[in-house]
mmCIF file of C-alpha atoms and ligand atoms in Angstrom:
data_model
loop_
_atom_site.group_PDB
_atom_site.id
_atom_site.type_symbol
_atom_site.label_atom_id
_atom_site.label_comp_id
_atom_site.label_asym_id
_atom_site.label_seq_id
_atom_site.Cartn_x
_atom_site.Cartn_y
_atom_site.Cartn_z
ATOM 1 C CA MET A 1 -8.091 -29.257 63.868
ATOM 2 C CA TYR A 2 -5.924 -32.357 64.160
ATOM 3 C CA LEU A 3 -2.900 -32.465 61.849
ATOM 4 C CA THR A 4 -0.564 -35.404 61.323
ATOM 5 C CA ALA A 5 3.160 -34.873 61.873
ATOM 6 C CA GLU A 6 3.665 -34.602 58.121
ATOM 7 C CA GLU A 7 0.882 -32.025 57.754
ATOM 8 C CA GLU A 8 2.408 -30.012 60.627
ATOM 9 C CA ASN A 9 5.688 -30.177 58.789
ATOM 10 C CA VAL A 10 4.107 -28.690 55.658
ATOM 11 C CA LEU A 11 2.440 -25.971 57.745
ATOM 12 C CA ASP A 12 5.830 -25.098 59.232
ATOM 13 C CA GLY A 13 7.117 -24.385 55.721
ATOM 14 C CA GLU A 14 9.538 -27.297 55.605
ATOM 15 C CA GLN A 15 8.299 -28.250 52.139
ATOM 16 C CA GLY A 16 8.436 -24.767 50.656
ATOM 17 C CA GLU A 17 6.512 -21.535 50.758
ATOM 18 C CA THR A 18 3.774 -22.492 48.239
ATOM 19 C CA LEU A 19 2.798 -25.625 50.172
ATOM 20 C CA ARG A 20 2.968 -23.695 53.448
ATOM 21 C CA LYS A 21 0.511 -21.111 52.094
ATOM 22 C CA ALA A 22 -1.749 -23.851 50.703
ATOM 23 C CA MET A 23 -1.797 -25.702 54.036
ATOM 24 C CA GLU A 24 -2.450 -22.428 55.872
ATOM 25 C CA ILE A 25 -5.574 -21.839 53.735
ATOM 26 C CA LEU A 26 -6.869 -25.397 54.349
ATOM 27 C CA VAL A 27 -6.237 -25.185 58.100
ATOM 28 C CA ALA A 28 -7.890 -21.751 58.346
ATOM 29 C CA LEU A 29 -11.016 -23.083 56.585
ATOM 30 C CA GLY A 30 -10.990 -26.230 58.722
ATOM 31 C CA ASP A 31 -10.788 -24.148 61.905
ATOM 32 C CA ILE A 32 -13.589 -21.813 60.811
ATOM 33 C CA TYR A 33 -15.948 -24.671 59.922
ATOM 34 C CA GLY A 34 -14.976 -27.024 62.765
ATOM 35 C CA ALA A 35 -13.265 -29.763 60.706
ATOM 36 C CA ASP A 36 -11.702 -32.609 62.688
ATOM 37 C CA GLY A 37 -8.834 -33.012 60.222
ATOM 38 C CA LEU A 38 -7.859 -33.257 56.565
ATOM 39 C CA ILE A 39 -9.110 -35.941 54.163
ATOM 40 C CA PRO A 40 -7.562 -37.021 50.837
ATOM 41 C CA VAL A 41 -9.350 -35.860 47.675
ATOM 42 C CA LYS A 42 -9.519 -37.738 44.366
ATOM 43 C CA SER A 43 -9.363 -34.635 42.152
ATOM 44 C CA ALA A 44 -9.568 -30.849 42.169
ATOM 45 C CA GLN A 45 -11.326 -28.418 39.838
ATOM 46 C CA ILE A 46 -10.156 -24.843 40.056
ATOM 47 C CA ALA A 47 -12.280 -21.762 39.296
ATOM 48 C CA GLY A 48 -10.760 -18.327 38.863
ATOM 49 C CA VAL A 49 -9.368 -18.758 35.381
ATOM 50 C CA SER A 50 -10.867 -16.068 33.155
ATOM 51 C CA TYR A 51 -8.771 -12.917 32.951
ATOM 52 C CA LYS A 52 -12.152 -11.131 32.918
ATOM 53 C CA THR A 53 -12.694 -12.081 36.581
ATOM 54 C CA MET A 54 -9.079 -12.556 37.811
ATOM 55 C CA GLY A 55 -7.420 -9.426 36.479
ATOM 56 C CA ASP A 56 -3.717 -8.659 37.005
ATOM 57 C CA ALA A 57 -3.802 -9.282 40.770
ATOM 58 C CA GLY A 58 -4.972 -12.882 40.218
ATOM 59 C CA LEU A 59 -2.377 -13.456 37.519
ATOM 60 C CA GLU A 60 0.371 -12.198 39.811
ATOM 61 C CA TRP A 61 -0.775 -14.467 42.666
ATOM 62 C CA ILE A 62 -0.805 -17.589 40.490
ATOM 63 C CA SER A 63 2.535 -16.760 38.853
ATOM 64 C CA ASP A 64 4.297 -16.637 42.236
ATOM 65 C CA LEU A 65 3.347 -20.210 43.174
ATOM 66 C CA GLU A 66 5.735 -23.148 42.768
ATOM 67 C CA GLY A 67 5.471 -26.945 42.964
ATOM 68 C CA THR A 68 3.229 -29.617 41.518
ATOM 69 C CA VAL A 69 -0.307 -30.670 42.323
ATOM 70 C CA LYS A 70 -0.718 -34.012 44.126
ATOM 71 C CA VAL A 71 -4.022 -35.097 42.520
ATOM 72 C CA PRO A 72 -5.518 -34.758 39.006
ATOM 73 C CA SER A 73 -6.506 -31.099 38.767
ATOM 74 C CA ILE A 74 -8.312 -29.179 36.057
ATOM 75 C CA LEU A 75 -9.358 -25.611 35.299
ATOM 76 C CA ASN A 76 -12.773 -24.003 34.967
ATOM 77 C CA PRO A 77 -13.653 -22.236 31.663
ATOM 78 C CA ALA A 78 -11.456 -19.315 30.682
ATOM 79 C CA GLY A 79 -12.296 -16.043 28.934
ATOM 80 C CA MET A 80 -11.753 -17.368 25.417
ATOM 81 C CA ASP A 81 -11.390 -20.379 23.150
ATOM 82 C CA MET A 82 -7.625 -20.949 23.239
ATOM 83 C CA VAL A 83 -7.548 -21.645 19.497
ATOM 84 C CA ARG A 84 -10.345 -19.480 18.032
ATOM 85 C CA TRP A 85 -10.103 -16.385 20.237
ATOM 86 C CA LYS A 86 -9.594 -14.039 17.275
ATOM 87 C CA GLU A 87 -12.818 -15.303 15.687
ATOM 88 C CA MET A 88 -14.587 -14.521 18.967
ATOM 89 C CA GLY A 89 -13.458 -10.883 18.702
ATOM 90 C CA ILE A 90 -11.135 -11.134 21.743
ATOM 91 C CA GLU A 91 -8.552 -8.332 21.964
ATOM 92 C CA PRO A 92 -4.879 -9.477 21.664
ATOM 93 C CA GLU A 93 -4.028 -7.828 25.038
ATOM 94 C CA PHE A 94 -6.729 -9.908 26.760
ATOM 95 C CA ALA A 95 -5.588 -13.082 24.948
ATOM 96 C CA GLU A 96 -1.991 -12.534 26.023
ATOM 97 C CA LYS A 97 -2.975 -12.208 29.706
ATOM 98 C CA GLN A 98 -5.340 -15.180 29.470
ATOM 99 C CA LEU A 99 -2.593 -17.375 28.014
ATOM 100 C CA GLU A 100 -0.234 -16.253 30.805
ATOM 101 C CA ILE A 101 -2.797 -17.344 33.416
ATOM 102 C CA ILE A 102 -3.189 -20.750 31.775
ATOM 103 C CA ALA A 103 0.597 -21.179 31.534
ATOM 104 C CA ALA A 104 0.987 -20.336 35.240
ATOM 105 C CA TYR A 105 -1.534 -23.037 36.160
ATOM 106 C CA GLU A 106 0.062 -25.548 33.770
ATOM 107 C CA LYS A 107 3.409 -24.934 35.464
ATOM 108 C CA LEU A 108 1.812 -26.359 38.622
ATOM 109 C CA GLY A 109 0.774 -29.528 36.752
ATOM 110 C CA ILE A 110 -2.874 -28.488 36.325
ATOM 111 C CA SER A 111 -4.717 -29.591 33.182
ATOM 112 C CA SER A 112 -5.635 -26.654 30.952
ATOM 113 C CA LYS A 113 -8.693 -28.442 29.574
ATOM 114 C CA CYS A 114 -10.865 -25.628 30.872
ATOM 115 C CA THR A 115 -14.353 -26.932 31.608
ATOM 116 C CA CYS A 116 -17.210 -26.853 34.089
ATOM 117 C CA THR A 117 -18.055 -30.490 33.240
ATOM 118 C CA PRO A 118 -14.854 -32.319 34.270
ATOM 119 C CA TYR A 119 -16.926 -35.449 34.951
ATOM 120 C CA TYR A 120 -17.067 -36.131 31.172
ATOM 121 C CA LEU A 121 -13.262 -36.168 30.923
ATOM 122 C CA GLU A 122 -10.842 -39.009 31.265
ATOM 123 C CA GLY A 123 -9.100 -38.893 34.643
ATOM 124 C CA PHE A 124 -11.815 -36.798 36.312
ATOM 125 C CA SER A 125 -14.684 -39.228 36.665
ATOM 126 C CA ALA A 126 -15.977 -39.686 40.192
ATOM 127 C CA THR A 127 -18.150 -42.264 41.899
ATOM 128 C CA CYS A 128 -20.558 -42.215 44.821
ATOM 129 C CA GLY A 129 -18.758 -41.426 48.079
ATOM 130 C CA ASP A 130 -15.550 -40.020 46.515
ATOM 131 C CA HIS A 131 -14.189 -36.889 48.193
ATOM 132 C CA LEU A 132 -13.343 -34.059 45.776
ATOM 133 C CA ALA A 133 -12.300 -30.402 45.920
ATOM 134 C CA TRP A 134 -14.219 -28.808 43.057
ATOM 135 C CA SER A 135 -15.093 -25.177 42.816
ATOM 136 C CA GLU A 136 -17.358 -24.351 39.874
ATOM 137 C CA SER A 137 -20.864 -24.286 41.314
ATOM 138 C CA SER A 138 -22.583 -26.433 38.656
ATOM 139 C CA ALA A 139 -19.786 -29.020 38.774
ATOM 140 C CA VAL A 140 -20.082 -29.099 42.572
ATOM 141 C CA SER A 141 -23.847 -29.564 42.341
ATOM 142 C CA TYR A 142 -23.506 -32.360 39.754
ATOM 143 C CA ALA A 143 -20.780 -34.134 41.736
ATOM 144 C CA ASN A 144 -22.716 -34.019 45.004
ATOM 145 C CA SER A 145 -26.196 -34.668 43.673
ATOM 146 C CA VAL A 146 -26.055 -36.676 40.444
ATOM 147 C CA ILE A 147 -22.867 -38.656 41.170
ATOM 148 C CA GLY A 148 -23.181 -38.795 44.963
ATOM 149 C CA ALA A 149 -19.567 -37.720 45.438
ATOM 150 C CA ARG A 150 -18.681 -35.235 48.185
ATOM 151 C CA THR A 151 -17.348 -31.724 47.732
ATOM 152 C CA ASN A 152 -17.827 -28.306 49.223
ATOM 153 C CA ARG A 153 -18.159 -25.366 46.872
ATOM 154 C CA GLU A 154 -14.482 -24.473 47.042
ATOM 155 C CA GLY A 155 -13.207 -21.016 46.211
ATOM 156 C CA GLY A 156 -10.437 -20.826 43.586
ATOM 157 C CA PRO A 157 -7.629 -20.506 46.203
ATOM 158 C CA SER A 158 -8.967 -23.310 48.432
ATOM 159 C CA ALA A 159 -9.400 -25.711 45.469
ATOM 160 C CA LEU A 160 -5.869 -24.882 44.359
ATOM 161 C CA SER A 161 -4.610 -25.464 47.911
ATOM 162 C CA ALA A 162 -6.375 -28.839 48.019
ATOM 163 C CA ALA A 163 -4.816 -29.718 44.632
ATOM 164 C CA LEU A 164 -1.318 -28.894 45.905
ATOM 165 C CA VAL A 165 -1.725 -30.694 49.243
ATOM 166 C CA GLY A 166 -3.915 -33.532 47.881
ATOM 167 C CA LYS A 167 -6.318 -33.086 50.795
ATOM 168 C CA THR A 168 -9.131 -30.856 51.998
ATOM 169 C CA ALA A 169 -10.618 -30.033 55.394
ATOM 170 C CA ASN A 170 -13.307 -32.485 56.494
ATOM 171 C CA TYR A 171 -16.430 -30.346 56.938
ATOM 172 C CA GLY A 172 -19.648 -29.360 55.162
ATOM 173 C CA TYR A 173 -20.801 -31.724 52.392
ATOM 174 C CA HIS A 174 -18.050 -34.236 53.195
ATOM 175 C CA LEU A 175 -20.087 -35.216 56.279
ATOM 176 C CA ASP A 176 -23.287 -37.309 56.296
ATOM 177 C CA GLU A 177 -25.169 -34.949 58.610
ATOM 178 C CA ASN A 178 -24.920 -32.031 56.165
ATOM 179 C CA ARG A 179 -26.299 -34.069 53.264
ATOM 180 C CA VAL A 180 -29.748 -34.564 54.795
ATOM 181 C CA PRO A 181 -32.596 -32.783 52.924
ATOM 182 C CA THR A 182 -34.061 -29.854 54.840
ATOM 183 C CA VAL A 183 -36.836 -28.757 52.457
ATOM 184 C CA SER A 184 -39.150 -30.649 50.068
ATOM 185 C CA VAL A 185 -39.938 -29.321 46.602
ATOM 186 C CA VAL A 186 -42.985 -30.694 44.822
ATOM 187 C CA VAL A 187 -43.541 -30.309 41.079
ATOM 188 C CA ASP A 188 -46.666 -32.123 39.964
ATOM 189 C CA HIS A 189 -46.529 -31.365 36.220
ATOM 190 C CA GLU A 190 -44.329 -32.976 33.565
ATOM 191 C CA LEU A 191 -41.031 -31.274 32.709
ATOM 192 C CA SER A 192 -38.495 -31.665 29.936
ATOM 193 C CA GLY A 193 -35.266 -30.067 28.674
ATOM 194 C CA SER A 194 -34.927 -26.389 29.601
ATOM 195 C CA ASP A 195 -37.910 -26.679 31.995
ATOM 196 C CA TYR A 196 -35.412 -28.060 34.509
ATOM 197 C CA GLY A 197 -33.256 -24.925 34.146
ATOM 198 C CA ALA A 198 -36.329 -22.710 34.583
ATOM 199 C CA LEU A 199 -37.357 -24.775 37.629
ATOM 200 C CA GLY A 200 -33.872 -24.423 39.129
ATOM 201 C CA TYR A 201 -33.948 -20.674 38.484
ATOM 202 C CA ILE A 202 -37.163 -20.380 40.554
ATOM 203 C CA ALA A 203 -36.307 -22.994 43.195
ATOM 204 C CA GLY A 204 -32.801 -21.655 43.900
ATOM 205 C CA LYS A 205 -34.234 -18.289 44.944
ATOM 206 C CA GLU A 206 -36.562 -19.933 47.458
ATOM 207 C CA ILE A 207 -34.150 -22.556 48.764
ATOM 208 C CA GLY A 208 -31.023 -20.420 49.265
ATOM 209 C CA ASN A 209 -28.276 -22.692 50.601
ATOM 210 C CA ARG A 210 -30.471 -25.483 51.972
ATOM 211 C CA VAL A 211 -30.570 -29.101 50.703
ATOM 212 C CA PRO A 212 -33.812 -29.821 48.818
ATOM 213 C CA MET A 213 -35.495 -33.158 48.157
ATOM 214 C CA PHE A 214 -37.429 -32.948 44.885
ATOM 215 C CA HIS A 215 -40.593 -34.917 44.212
ATOM 216 C CA LEU A 216 -41.058 -34.746 40.449
ATOM 217 C CA ALA A 217 -43.815 -35.969 38.127
ATOM 218 C CA SER A 218 -41.282 -36.892 35.424
ATOM 219 C CA THR A 219 -37.910 -38.645 35.533
ATOM 220 C CA PRO A 220 -35.069 -36.313 34.501
ATOM 221 C CA THR A 221 -32.073 -37.388 32.407
ATOM 222 C CA SER A 222 -28.580 -36.659 33.725
ATOM 223 C CA ASP A 223 -28.380 -33.637 31.377
ATOM 224 C CA GLU A 224 -31.656 -32.314 32.758
ATOM 225 C CA LEU A 225 -30.355 -32.799 36.312
ATOM 226 C CA LYS A 226 -27.212 -30.923 35.263
ATOM 227 C CA GLY A 227 -29.386 -27.974 34.159
ATOM 228 C CA LEU A 228 -31.492 -28.055 37.330
ATOM 229 C CA GLY A 229 -28.487 -28.053 39.666
ATOM 230 C CA ALA A 230 -26.590 -25.390 37.726
ATOM 231 C CA ALA A 231 -29.564 -23.005 37.868
ATOM 232 C CA MET A 232 -30.164 -23.555 41.604
ATOM 233 C CA ALA A 233 -26.493 -22.909 42.332
ATOM 234 C CA ALA A 234 -26.709 -19.615 40.410
ATOM 235 C CA SER A 235 -30.038 -18.132 41.515
ATOM 236 C CA GLY A 236 -29.491 -19.528 45.024
ATOM 237 C CA ALA A 237 -26.541 -21.310 46.624
ATOM 238 C CA VAL A 238 -27.670 -24.928 46.396
ATOM 239 C CA ALA A 239 -24.637 -27.242 46.309
ATOM 240 C CA LEU A 240 -26.493 -30.526 46.876
ATOM 241 C CA TYR A 241 -30.012 -31.691 46.057
ATOM 242 C CA HIS A 242 -31.795 -35.008 45.941
ATOM 243 C CA VAL A 243 -34.529 -36.257 43.617
ATOM 244 C CA GLU A 244 -36.797 -38.952 45.023
ATOM 245 C CA GLY A 245 -36.178 -42.265 43.254
ATOM 246 C CA VAL A 246 -33.523 -40.780 40.955
ATOM 247 C CA THR A 247 -30.334 -39.473 42.604
ATOM 248 C CA PRO A 248 -28.021 -41.980 44.347
ATOM 249 C CA GLU A 249 -28.426 -40.918 47.965
ATOM 250 C CA ALA A 250 -32.204 -40.511 47.640
ATOM 251 C CA LYS A 251 -32.245 -44.177 46.584
ATOM 252 C CA GLN A 252 -29.810 -45.404 49.244
ATOM 253 C CA VAL A 253 -30.731 -43.442 52.371
ATOM 254 C CA ASN A 254 -34.087 -43.371 54.119
ATOM 255 C CA PHE A 255 -34.209 -39.632 54.860
ATOM 256 C CA ASP A 256 -36.857 -38.154 57.199
ATOM 257 C CA LYS A 257 -39.408 -35.899 55.515
ATOM 258 C CA PRO A 258 -38.360 -32.225 55.891
ATOM 259 C CA ASP A 259 -40.744 -29.912 57.799
ATOM 260 C CA GLU A 260 -41.135 -27.416 54.962
ATOM 261 C CA THR A 261 -42.597 -28.077 51.510
ATOM 262 C CA ILE A 262 -42.446 -25.733 48.523
ATOM 263 C CA THR A 263 -44.725 -26.372 45.540
ATOM 264 C CA ILE A 264 -43.756 -24.994 42.146
ATOM 265 C CA GLN A 265 -46.538 -24.450 39.605
ATOM 266 C CA ARG A 266 -46.387 -24.586 35.810
ATOM 267 C CA SER A 267 -47.513 -20.911 35.714
ATOM 268 C CA GLN A 268 -44.276 -19.922 37.549
ATOM 269 C CA LEU A 269 -42.192 -21.615 34.851
ATOM 270 C CA ASP A 270 -44.281 -19.962 32.107
ATOM 271 C CA GLU A 271 -43.559 -16.583 33.670
ATOM 272 C CA VAL A 272 -39.794 -17.245 33.546
ATOM 273 C CA TYR A 273 -40.077 -18.172 29.849
ATOM 274 C CA GLU A 274 -41.993 -14.961 29.125
ATOM 275 C CA THR A 275 -39.619 -12.567 30.900
ATOM 276 C CA ILE A 276 -36.476 -10.893 29.592
ATOM 277 C CA ILE A 277 -34.172 -10.720 32.621
ATOM 278 C CA GLY A 278 -32.293 -7.427 32.870
ATOM 279 C CA ASN A 279 -34.607 -5.333 30.675
ATOM 280 C CA GLU A 280 -38.293 -4.510 30.607
ATOM 281 C CA ASP A 281 -38.545 -3.876 26.849
ATOM 282 C CA ASP A 282 -39.418 -6.589 24.369
ATOM 283 C CA LEU A 283 -35.894 -6.893 22.944
ATOM 284 C CA GLU A 284 -34.897 -8.949 19.912
ATOM 285 C CA CYS A 285 -32.116 -11.345 20.950
ATOM 286 C CA ASP A 286 -29.114 -10.966 18.639
ATOM 287 C CA ILE A 287 -27.034 -13.842 20.031
ATOM 288 C CA VAL A 288 -28.028 -17.348 21.045
ATOM 289 C CA ALA A 289 -25.806 -19.403 23.354
ATOM 290 C CA VAL A 290 -26.277 -22.983 24.505
ATOM 291 C CA GLY A 291 -23.994 -25.264 26.492
ATOM 292 C CA CYS A 292 -24.240 -23.912 30.047
ATOM 293 C CA PRO A 293 -22.979 -26.097 31.684
ATOM 294 C CA HIS A 294 -20.752 -27.357 28.849
ATOM 295 C CA CYS A 295 -22.537 -29.752 26.479
ATOM 296 C CA SER A 296 -22.396 -33.508 26.937
ATOM 297 C CA PRO A 297 -21.894 -35.717 23.855
ATOM 298 C CA GLU A 298 -25.664 -36.413 23.860
ATOM 299 C CA GLU A 299 -26.468 -32.687 23.875
ATOM 300 C CA LEU A 300 -24.038 -32.038 20.998
ATOM 301 C CA ASN A 301 -25.736 -34.783 19.022
ATOM 302 C CA ARG A 302 -29.179 -33.354 19.677
ATOM 303 C CA ILE A 303 -28.023 -29.896 18.536
ATOM 304 C CA ALA A 304 -26.491 -31.379 15.388
ATOM 305 C CA ASP A 305 -29.788 -33.150 14.616
ATOM 306 C CA LEU A 306 -31.799 -29.942 15.092
ATOM 307 C CA LEU A 307 -29.428 -27.968 12.849
ATOM 308 C CA GLU A 308 -29.234 -30.609 10.122
ATOM 309 C CA GLY A 309 -29.550 -28.977 6.693
ATOM 310 C CA LYS A 310 -30.171 -25.505 8.165
ATOM 311 C CA LYS A 311 -28.298 -22.199 7.933
ATOM 312 C CA ILE A 312 -28.510 -19.908 10.936
ATOM 313 C CA GLU A 313 -28.804 -16.112 10.615
ATOM 314 C CA LYS A 314 -27.705 -14.954 14.073
ATOM 315 C CA GLU A 315 -24.635 -15.746 16.106
ATOM 316 C CA LEU A 316 -25.107 -19.179 17.730
ATOM 317 C CA TRP A 317 -22.567 -20.386 20.274
ATOM 318 C CA VAL A 318 -22.428 -24.004 21.364
ATOM 319 C CA CYS A 319 -20.115 -24.293 24.380
ATOM 320 C CA THR A 320 -18.408 -27.525 25.345
ATOM 321 C CA SER A 321 -15.068 -28.845 26.554
ATOM 322 C CA ARG A 322 -12.244 -29.290 24.061
ATOM 323 C CA GLU A 323 -11.897 -32.980 24.980
ATOM 324 C CA VAL A 324 -15.560 -33.739 24.219
ATOM 325 C CA ALA A 325 -15.398 -31.703 20.971
ATOM 326 C CA GLN A 326 -12.243 -33.558 19.901
ATOM 327 C CA ARG A 327 -13.849 -36.910 20.651
ATOM 328 C CA TYR A 328 -16.740 -36.171 18.243
ATOM 329 C CA PRO A 329 -15.325 -34.231 15.277
ATOM 330 C CA ASP A 330 -18.156 -35.362 12.959
ATOM 331 C CA VAL A 331 -20.804 -34.014 15.320
ATOM 332 C CA VAL A 332 -18.930 -30.702 15.622
ATOM 333 C CA LYS A 333 -18.709 -30.529 11.827
ATOM 334 C CA ARG A 334 -22.448 -31.148 11.464
ATOM 335 C CA ILE A 335 -23.176 -28.299 13.904
ATOM 336 C CA GLU A 336 -20.745 -25.874 12.280
ATOM 337 C CA GLU A 337 -22.065 -26.533 8.769
ATOM 338 C CA SER A 338 -25.075 -24.469 9.853
ATOM 339 C CA GLY A 339 -22.864 -21.444 10.576
ATOM 340 C CA SER A 340 -22.909 -22.004 14.367
ATOM 341 C CA LYS A 341 -19.676 -21.992 16.370
ATOM 342 C CA VAL A 342 -18.685 -24.810 18.689
ATOM 343 C CA LEU A 343 -16.505 -22.981 21.216
ATOM 344 C CA CYS A 344 -14.256 -24.753 23.711
ATOM 345 C CA ASP A 345 -12.441 -23.707 26.915
ATOM 346 C CA THR A 346 -14.888 -20.848 27.547
ATOM 347 C CA CYS A 347 -18.539 -19.883 27.837
ATOM 348 C CA MET A 348 -21.089 -17.122 27.270
ATOM 349 C CA VAL A 349 -20.729 -15.905 30.876
ATOM 350 C CA VAL A 350 -16.970 -15.856 31.554
ATOM 351 C CA SER A 351 -15.906 -14.531 28.136
ATOM 352 C CA PRO A 352 -15.932 -10.781 27.482
ATOM 353 C CA ALA A 353 -16.919 -11.519 23.863
ATOM 354 C CA THR A 354 -20.667 -11.540 24.581
ATOM 355 C CA GLU A 355 -20.655 -8.047 26.138
ATOM 356 C CA GLY A 356 -22.247 -5.364 23.981
ATOM 357 C CA HIS A 357 -24.964 -7.608 22.569
ATOM 358 C CA ASN A 358 -28.571 -6.487 22.621
ATOM 359 C CA CYS A 359 -30.052 -9.576 24.244
ATOM 360 C CA MET A 360 -28.986 -13.216 24.609
ATOM 361 C CA MET A 361 -31.255 -16.209 24.167
ATOM 362 C CA VAL A 362 -30.203 -19.220 26.263
ATOM 363 C CA ASN A 363 -31.622 -22.619 27.216
ATOM 364 C CA SER A 364 -30.020 -22.561 30.667
ATOM 365 C CA GLY A 365 -31.344 -21.297 33.989
ATOM 366 C CA LYS A 366 -27.789 -20.630 35.127
ATOM 367 C CA ALA A 367 -26.950 -18.476 32.098
ATOM 368 C CA LEU A 368 -30.278 -16.685 32.586
ATOM 369 C CA ALA A 369 -29.243 -15.845 36.159
ATOM 370 C CA TYR A 370 -25.685 -14.722 35.338
ATOM 371 C CA VAL A 371 -25.623 -13.165 31.859
ATOM 372 C CA PRO A 372 -27.533 -9.959 32.782
ATOM 373 C CA GLY A 373 -25.203 -9.188 35.722
ATOM 374 C CA MET A 374 -21.860 -10.522 34.526
ATOM 375 C CA CYS A 375 -22.101 -9.616 30.830
ATOM 376 C CA LYS A 376 -24.508 -6.655 31.151
ATOM 377 C CA VAL A 377 -26.649 -8.290 28.470
ATOM 378 C CA PRO A 378 -30.382 -8.934 29.066
ATOM 379 C CA ALA A 379 -31.234 -12.628 28.711
ATOM 380 C CA LYS A 380 -34.218 -14.776 27.848
ATOM 381 C CA ILE A 381 -34.647 -18.515 28.309
ATOM 382 C CA GLY A 382 -36.239 -20.869 25.778
ATOM 383 C CA SER A 383 -36.130 -24.548 24.950
ATOM 384 C CA LEU A 384 -33.245 -25.810 22.802
ATOM 385 C CA GLU A 385 -35.655 -25.975 19.843
ATOM 386 C CA THR A 386 -36.716 -22.333 20.407
ATOM 387 C CA CYS A 387 -33.059 -21.265 20.697
ATOM 388 C CA ILE A 388 -32.273 -22.851 17.332
ATOM 389 C CA LYS A 389 -35.336 -21.210 15.750
ATOM 390 C CA ARG A 390 -34.384 -17.795 17.184
ATOM 391 C CA ALA A 391 -30.934 -18.168 15.646
ATOM 392 C CA GLY A 392 -32.737 -18.426 12.322
ATOM 393 C CA GLY A 393 -32.350 -22.163 12.113
ATOM 394 C CA ASP A 394 -35.907 -22.855 10.981
ATOM 395 C CA ASN A 395 -35.187 -22.387 7.272
HETATM 396 FE FE1 F3S B 1 -20.130 -23.524 32.811
HETATM 397 FE FE2 F3S B 1 -19.999 -21.022 32.111
HETATM 398 FE FE3 F3S B 1 -22.317 -22.081 32.613
HETATM 399 S S1 F3S B 1 -18.662 -22.034 33.507
HETATM 400 S S2 F3S B 1 -21.902 -23.633 34.123
HETATM 401 S S3 F3S B 1 -20.942 -22.668 30.944
HETATM 402 S S4 F3S B 1 -21.641 -20.084 33.266
#
């Protein structure tokens, strides 16, 4: 891989050990994937934040690093709400380690606004064609597909390396030839809301890591696209998809029709809605969690409207970023008046606080795919309206 004189200099350790290690990681990835060189990135989003997944080894690795990131950089959700962790039932030992991890990242100049939807935040917006180094799979999918920006699905260390160097290796989804659809997906019935998550849950398993072009009977909103992409990235490894007539590249580029076509029937979606993933018994869900990926302002508003004047009976988590929650305090208040909790910095999957529940009701195909394995809690998907009803919010 070609390196400029300055990049060689960094690789030789002349700008310190942390930058040397970061450059070494970028060059190793570039060599493996045949990159021709490094390209500047506009921002970085770094996964590997929850103490639940990082443990002491991860904390030690981060704590040893020195220097400052070169581009706006932000963290993925952590294991707890940084303010309300006690209310979540988080143990003080866990909280202490989690705060140490966040402090170690902050020391490097990384924003501790932990979220998987950085594109809603000031300083992290992206536009079509921007090169990024993001690592959370739903954020990667949204950036590539809905925004038309360009990022590989970075691992935590490679996103951090890109943040420190301000560049990433030019391969994969940064290149036009890897953004061409290789499979068509046809859905000839109308979809709305959580249907897109259920569709993504099914489609991801069939598509794997290919690039699909969807032909849909209805026009999804950006929140619905967010749910579709997040689910496909979780049940499969889809990092980029197109929707005919909707997503930016599908509108701009005249792609050839892929050889293979997959058709997804309404009955397949109905089956996903009827199944409890992770358990064969007909369990009663004792926790309801929405906001995977983190809620947009529009989604928070919709939840507030559905909860208006109601009192819930079960635990109901609404996950979003702290910045979005702080921007709309009245909406948060309207949601919490029902007894629900608007939790920031974290989510139902990466926090240990959901472990031990009987069954979780979600409106997200991604949460449906991950909760049974990562939290050891069986999960069921329903529409947002059904989730609110199951939480007891139909009184
Ligand atoms: Fe975000 Fe957690 Fe879902 S990181 S995409 S809310 S699993």
